[in-house]
PDB file of C-alpha atoms and ligand atoms in Angstrom:
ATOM      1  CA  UNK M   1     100.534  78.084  90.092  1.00 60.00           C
ATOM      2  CA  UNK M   2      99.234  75.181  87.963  1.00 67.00           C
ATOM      3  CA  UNK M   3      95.909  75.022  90.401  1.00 70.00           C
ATOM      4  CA  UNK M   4      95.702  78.460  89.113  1.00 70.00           C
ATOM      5  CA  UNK M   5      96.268  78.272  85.700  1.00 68.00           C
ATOM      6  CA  UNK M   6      93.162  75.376  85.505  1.00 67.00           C
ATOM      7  CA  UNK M   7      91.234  77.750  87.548  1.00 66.00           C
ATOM      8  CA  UNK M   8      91.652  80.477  85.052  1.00 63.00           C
ATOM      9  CA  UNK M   9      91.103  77.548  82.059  1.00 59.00           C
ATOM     10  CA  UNK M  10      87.644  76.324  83.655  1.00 61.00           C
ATOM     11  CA  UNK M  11      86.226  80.017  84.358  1.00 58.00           C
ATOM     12  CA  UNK M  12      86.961  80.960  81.012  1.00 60.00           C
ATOM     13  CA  UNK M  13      85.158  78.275  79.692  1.00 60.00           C
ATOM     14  CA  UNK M  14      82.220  77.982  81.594  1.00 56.00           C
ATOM     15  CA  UNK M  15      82.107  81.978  81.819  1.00 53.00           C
ATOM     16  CA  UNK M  16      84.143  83.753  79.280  1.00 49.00           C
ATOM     17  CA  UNK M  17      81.650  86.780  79.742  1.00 49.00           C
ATOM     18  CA  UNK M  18      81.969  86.950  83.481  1.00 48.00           C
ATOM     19  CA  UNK M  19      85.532  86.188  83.475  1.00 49.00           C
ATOM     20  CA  UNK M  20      85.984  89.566  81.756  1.00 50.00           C
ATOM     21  CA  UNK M  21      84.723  91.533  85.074  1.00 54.00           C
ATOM     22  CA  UNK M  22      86.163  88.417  87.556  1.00 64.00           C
ATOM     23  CA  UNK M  23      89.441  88.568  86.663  1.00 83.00           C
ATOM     24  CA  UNK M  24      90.369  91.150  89.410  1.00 89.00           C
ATOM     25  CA  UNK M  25      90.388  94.119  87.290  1.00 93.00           C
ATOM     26  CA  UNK M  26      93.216  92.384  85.419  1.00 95.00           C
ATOM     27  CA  UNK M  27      91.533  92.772  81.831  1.00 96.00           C
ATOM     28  CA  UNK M  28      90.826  96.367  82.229  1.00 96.00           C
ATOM     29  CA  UNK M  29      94.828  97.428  83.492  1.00 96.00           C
ATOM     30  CA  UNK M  30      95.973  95.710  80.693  1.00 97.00           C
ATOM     31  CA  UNK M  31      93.597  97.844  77.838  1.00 96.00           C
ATOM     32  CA  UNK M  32      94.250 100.911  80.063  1.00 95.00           C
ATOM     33  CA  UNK M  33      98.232 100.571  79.763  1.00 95.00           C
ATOM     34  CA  UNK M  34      99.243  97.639  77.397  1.00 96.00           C
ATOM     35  CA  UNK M  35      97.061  97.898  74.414  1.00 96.00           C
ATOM     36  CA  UNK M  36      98.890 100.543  72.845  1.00 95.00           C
ATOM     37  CA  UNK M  37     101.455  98.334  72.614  1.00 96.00           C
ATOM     38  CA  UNK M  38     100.967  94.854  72.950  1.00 97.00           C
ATOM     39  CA  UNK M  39      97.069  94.697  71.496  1.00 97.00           C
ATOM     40  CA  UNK M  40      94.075  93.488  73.082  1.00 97.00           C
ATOM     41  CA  UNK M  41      94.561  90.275  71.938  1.00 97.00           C
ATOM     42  CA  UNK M  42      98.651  90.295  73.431  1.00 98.00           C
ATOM     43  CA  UNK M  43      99.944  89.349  69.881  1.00 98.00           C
ATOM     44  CA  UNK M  44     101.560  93.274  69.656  1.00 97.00           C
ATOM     45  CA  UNK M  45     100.753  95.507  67.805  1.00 97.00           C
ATOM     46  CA  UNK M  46     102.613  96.020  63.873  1.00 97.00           C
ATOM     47  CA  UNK M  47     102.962  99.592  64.256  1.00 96.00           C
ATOM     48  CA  UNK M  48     104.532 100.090  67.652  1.00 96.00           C
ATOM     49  CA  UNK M  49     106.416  96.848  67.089  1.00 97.00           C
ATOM     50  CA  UNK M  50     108.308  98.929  64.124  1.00 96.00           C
ATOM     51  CA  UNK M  51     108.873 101.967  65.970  1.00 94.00           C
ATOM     52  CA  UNK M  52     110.271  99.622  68.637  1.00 94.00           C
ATOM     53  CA  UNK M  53     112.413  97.884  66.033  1.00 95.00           C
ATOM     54  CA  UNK M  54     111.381  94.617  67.318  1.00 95.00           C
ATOM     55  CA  UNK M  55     109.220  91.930  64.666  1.00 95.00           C
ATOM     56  CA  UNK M  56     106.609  91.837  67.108  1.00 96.00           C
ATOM     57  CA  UNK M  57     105.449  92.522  70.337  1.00 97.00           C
ATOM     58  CA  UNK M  58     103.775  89.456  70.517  1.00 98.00           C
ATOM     59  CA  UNK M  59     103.316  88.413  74.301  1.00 97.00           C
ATOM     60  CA  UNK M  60     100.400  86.250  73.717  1.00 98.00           C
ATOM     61  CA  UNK M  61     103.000  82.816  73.428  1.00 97.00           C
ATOM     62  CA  UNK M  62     103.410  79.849  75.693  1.00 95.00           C
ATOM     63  CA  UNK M  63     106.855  81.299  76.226  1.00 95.00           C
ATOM     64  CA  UNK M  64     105.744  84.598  77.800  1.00 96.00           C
ATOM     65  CA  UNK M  65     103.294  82.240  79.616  1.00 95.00           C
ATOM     66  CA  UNK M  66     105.498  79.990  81.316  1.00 94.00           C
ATOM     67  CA  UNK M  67     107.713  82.700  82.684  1.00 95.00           C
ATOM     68  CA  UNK M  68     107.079  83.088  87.049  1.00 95.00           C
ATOM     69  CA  UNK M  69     104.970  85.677  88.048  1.00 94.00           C
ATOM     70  CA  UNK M  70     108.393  87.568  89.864  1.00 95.00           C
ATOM     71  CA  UNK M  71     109.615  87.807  86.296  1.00 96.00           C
ATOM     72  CA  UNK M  72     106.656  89.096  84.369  1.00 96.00           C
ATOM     73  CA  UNK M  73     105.506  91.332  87.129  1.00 95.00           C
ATOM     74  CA  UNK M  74     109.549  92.860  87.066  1.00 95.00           C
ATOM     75  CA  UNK M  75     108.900  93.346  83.163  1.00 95.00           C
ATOM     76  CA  UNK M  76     105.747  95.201  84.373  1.00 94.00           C
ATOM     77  CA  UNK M  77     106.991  97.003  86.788  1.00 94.00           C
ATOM     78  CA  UNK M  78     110.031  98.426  85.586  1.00 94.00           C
ATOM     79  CA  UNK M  79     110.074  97.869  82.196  1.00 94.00           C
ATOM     80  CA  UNK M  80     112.984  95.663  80.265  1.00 94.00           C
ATOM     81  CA  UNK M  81     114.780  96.445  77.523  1.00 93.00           C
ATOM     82  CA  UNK M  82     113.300  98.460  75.226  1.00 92.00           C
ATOM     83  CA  UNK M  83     109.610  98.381  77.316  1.00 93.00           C
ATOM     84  CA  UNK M  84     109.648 101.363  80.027  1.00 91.00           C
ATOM     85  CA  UNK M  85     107.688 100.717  82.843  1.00 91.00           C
ATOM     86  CA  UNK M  86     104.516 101.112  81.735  1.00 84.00           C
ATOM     87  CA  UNK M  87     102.415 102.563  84.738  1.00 80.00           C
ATOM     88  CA  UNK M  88     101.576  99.020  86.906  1.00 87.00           C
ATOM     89  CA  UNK M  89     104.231  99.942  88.858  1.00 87.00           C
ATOM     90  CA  UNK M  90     101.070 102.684  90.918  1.00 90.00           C
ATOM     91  CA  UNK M  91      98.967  99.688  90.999  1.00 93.00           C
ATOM     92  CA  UNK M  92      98.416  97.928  93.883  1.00 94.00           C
ATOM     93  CA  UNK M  93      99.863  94.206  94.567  1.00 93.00           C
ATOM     94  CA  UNK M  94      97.060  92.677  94.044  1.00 94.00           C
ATOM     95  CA  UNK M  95      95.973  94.398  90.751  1.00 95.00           C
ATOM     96  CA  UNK M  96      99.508  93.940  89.211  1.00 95.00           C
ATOM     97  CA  UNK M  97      98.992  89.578  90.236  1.00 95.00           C
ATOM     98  CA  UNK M  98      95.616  90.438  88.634  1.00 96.00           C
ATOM     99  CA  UNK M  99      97.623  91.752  85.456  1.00 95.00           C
ATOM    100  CA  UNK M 100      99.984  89.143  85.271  1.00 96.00           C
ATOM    101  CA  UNK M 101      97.137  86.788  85.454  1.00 95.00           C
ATOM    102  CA  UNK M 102      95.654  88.297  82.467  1.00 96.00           C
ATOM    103  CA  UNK M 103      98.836  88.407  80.235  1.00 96.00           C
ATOM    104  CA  UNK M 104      99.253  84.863  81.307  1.00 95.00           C
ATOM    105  CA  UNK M 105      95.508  83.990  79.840  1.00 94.00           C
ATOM    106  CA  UNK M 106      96.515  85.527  76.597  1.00 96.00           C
ATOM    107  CA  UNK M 107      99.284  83.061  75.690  1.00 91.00           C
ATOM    108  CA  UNK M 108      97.234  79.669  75.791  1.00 80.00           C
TER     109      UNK M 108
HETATM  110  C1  HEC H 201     105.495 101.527  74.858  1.00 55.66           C
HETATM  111  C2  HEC H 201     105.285 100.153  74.443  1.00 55.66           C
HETATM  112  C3  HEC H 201     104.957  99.129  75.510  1.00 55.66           C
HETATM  113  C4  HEC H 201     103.991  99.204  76.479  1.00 55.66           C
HETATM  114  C5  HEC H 201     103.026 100.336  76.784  1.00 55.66           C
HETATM  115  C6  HEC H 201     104.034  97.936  77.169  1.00 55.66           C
HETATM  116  N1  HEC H 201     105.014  97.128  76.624  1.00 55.66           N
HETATM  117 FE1  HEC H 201     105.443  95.226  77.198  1.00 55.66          FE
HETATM  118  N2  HEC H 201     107.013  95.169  75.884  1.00 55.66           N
HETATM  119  C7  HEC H 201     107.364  96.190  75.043  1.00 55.66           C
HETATM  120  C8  HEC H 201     108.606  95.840  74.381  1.00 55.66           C
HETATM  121  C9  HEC H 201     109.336  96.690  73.358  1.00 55.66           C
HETATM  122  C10 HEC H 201     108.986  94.567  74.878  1.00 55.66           C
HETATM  123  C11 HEC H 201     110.260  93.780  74.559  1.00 55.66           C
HETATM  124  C12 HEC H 201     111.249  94.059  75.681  1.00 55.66           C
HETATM  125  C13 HEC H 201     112.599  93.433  75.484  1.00 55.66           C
HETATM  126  O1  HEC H 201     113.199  93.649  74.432  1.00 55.66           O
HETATM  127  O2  HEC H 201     113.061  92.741  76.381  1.00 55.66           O
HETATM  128  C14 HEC H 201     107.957  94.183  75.835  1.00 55.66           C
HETATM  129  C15 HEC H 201     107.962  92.997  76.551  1.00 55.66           C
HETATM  130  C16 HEC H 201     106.967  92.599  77.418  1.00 55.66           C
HETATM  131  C17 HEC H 201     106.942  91.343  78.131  1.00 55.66           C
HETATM  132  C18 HEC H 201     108.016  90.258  78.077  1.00 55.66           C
HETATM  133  C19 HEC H 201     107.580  89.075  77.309  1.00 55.66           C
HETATM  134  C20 HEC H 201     108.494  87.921  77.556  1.00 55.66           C
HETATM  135  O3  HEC H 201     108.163  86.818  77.106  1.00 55.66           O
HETATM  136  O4  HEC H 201     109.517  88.068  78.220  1.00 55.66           O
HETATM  137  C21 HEC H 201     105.805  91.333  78.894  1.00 55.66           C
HETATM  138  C22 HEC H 201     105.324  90.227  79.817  1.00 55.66           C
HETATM  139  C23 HEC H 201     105.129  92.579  78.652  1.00 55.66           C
HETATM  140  N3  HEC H 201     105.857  93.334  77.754  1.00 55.66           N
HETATM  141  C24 HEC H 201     103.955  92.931  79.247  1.00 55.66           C
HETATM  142  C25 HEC H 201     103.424  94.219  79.215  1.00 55.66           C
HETATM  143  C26 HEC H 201     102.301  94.636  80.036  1.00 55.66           C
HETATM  144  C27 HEC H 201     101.517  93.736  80.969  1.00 55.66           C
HETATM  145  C28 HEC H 201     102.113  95.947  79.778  1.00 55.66           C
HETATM  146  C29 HEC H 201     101.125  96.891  80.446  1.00 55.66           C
HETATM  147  C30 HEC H 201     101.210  97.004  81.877  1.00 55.66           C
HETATM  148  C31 HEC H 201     103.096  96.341  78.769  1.00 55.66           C
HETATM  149  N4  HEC H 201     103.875  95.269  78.473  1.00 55.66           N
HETATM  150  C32 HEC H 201     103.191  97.605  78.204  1.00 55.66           C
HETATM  151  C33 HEC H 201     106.658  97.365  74.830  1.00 55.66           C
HETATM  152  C34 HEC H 201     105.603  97.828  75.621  1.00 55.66           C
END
């Protein structure tokens, strides 16, 4: 997991454009069926965060970060508390790892 994670730190650096499209499709699942609520950048956004009640839907934190992949890809998949499942549960295996992997980049 930490091999990973500085994987992820070094492509972004020394290719933050390529990253975009090497990321396993991660980037693109995530504007397709998180943006709404979460944002582009992952730090939520205000207006769904009110109808949701909640102060923000900020995702983009070492917190969310740190959590395993079983646990973010079970918030994914079937949704937790007030989140429904938001669609990744049709994706394949390997584009919901690809969508954790992305959710993960947002919170460093
Ligand atoms: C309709 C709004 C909505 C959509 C769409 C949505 N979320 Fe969420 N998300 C929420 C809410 C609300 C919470 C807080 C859930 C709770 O109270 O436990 C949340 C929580 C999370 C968390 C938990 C953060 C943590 O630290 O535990 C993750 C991870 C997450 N969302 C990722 C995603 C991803 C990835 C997608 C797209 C596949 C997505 N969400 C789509 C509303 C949404």
């Amino acid at each position: 997991m930490r091999k990973k994670m500085l994987w992820l730190c070094g492509l972004l650096m020394v290719a933050a454009p390529a990253a975009m499209a090497a990321d396993g499709g991660g980037k693109a699942n995530y504007d397709k069926l998180c943006v709404s609520c979460h944002g582009a950048d992952g730090k939520g956004n205000p207006a769904m965060a009110k109808v949701f009640g909640e102060k923000e839907l900020n995702i983009a934190t070492k917190e969310t970060a740190a959590k395993k992949d079983d646990e973010l890809l079970k918030v994914i998949t079937e949704g937790r508390g007030k989140m429904p499942a938001s669609g990744a549960k049709t994706l394949s295996k390997e584009d919901q790892k690809a969508l954790v992997g992305h959710v993960r980049s947002l919170g460093k």
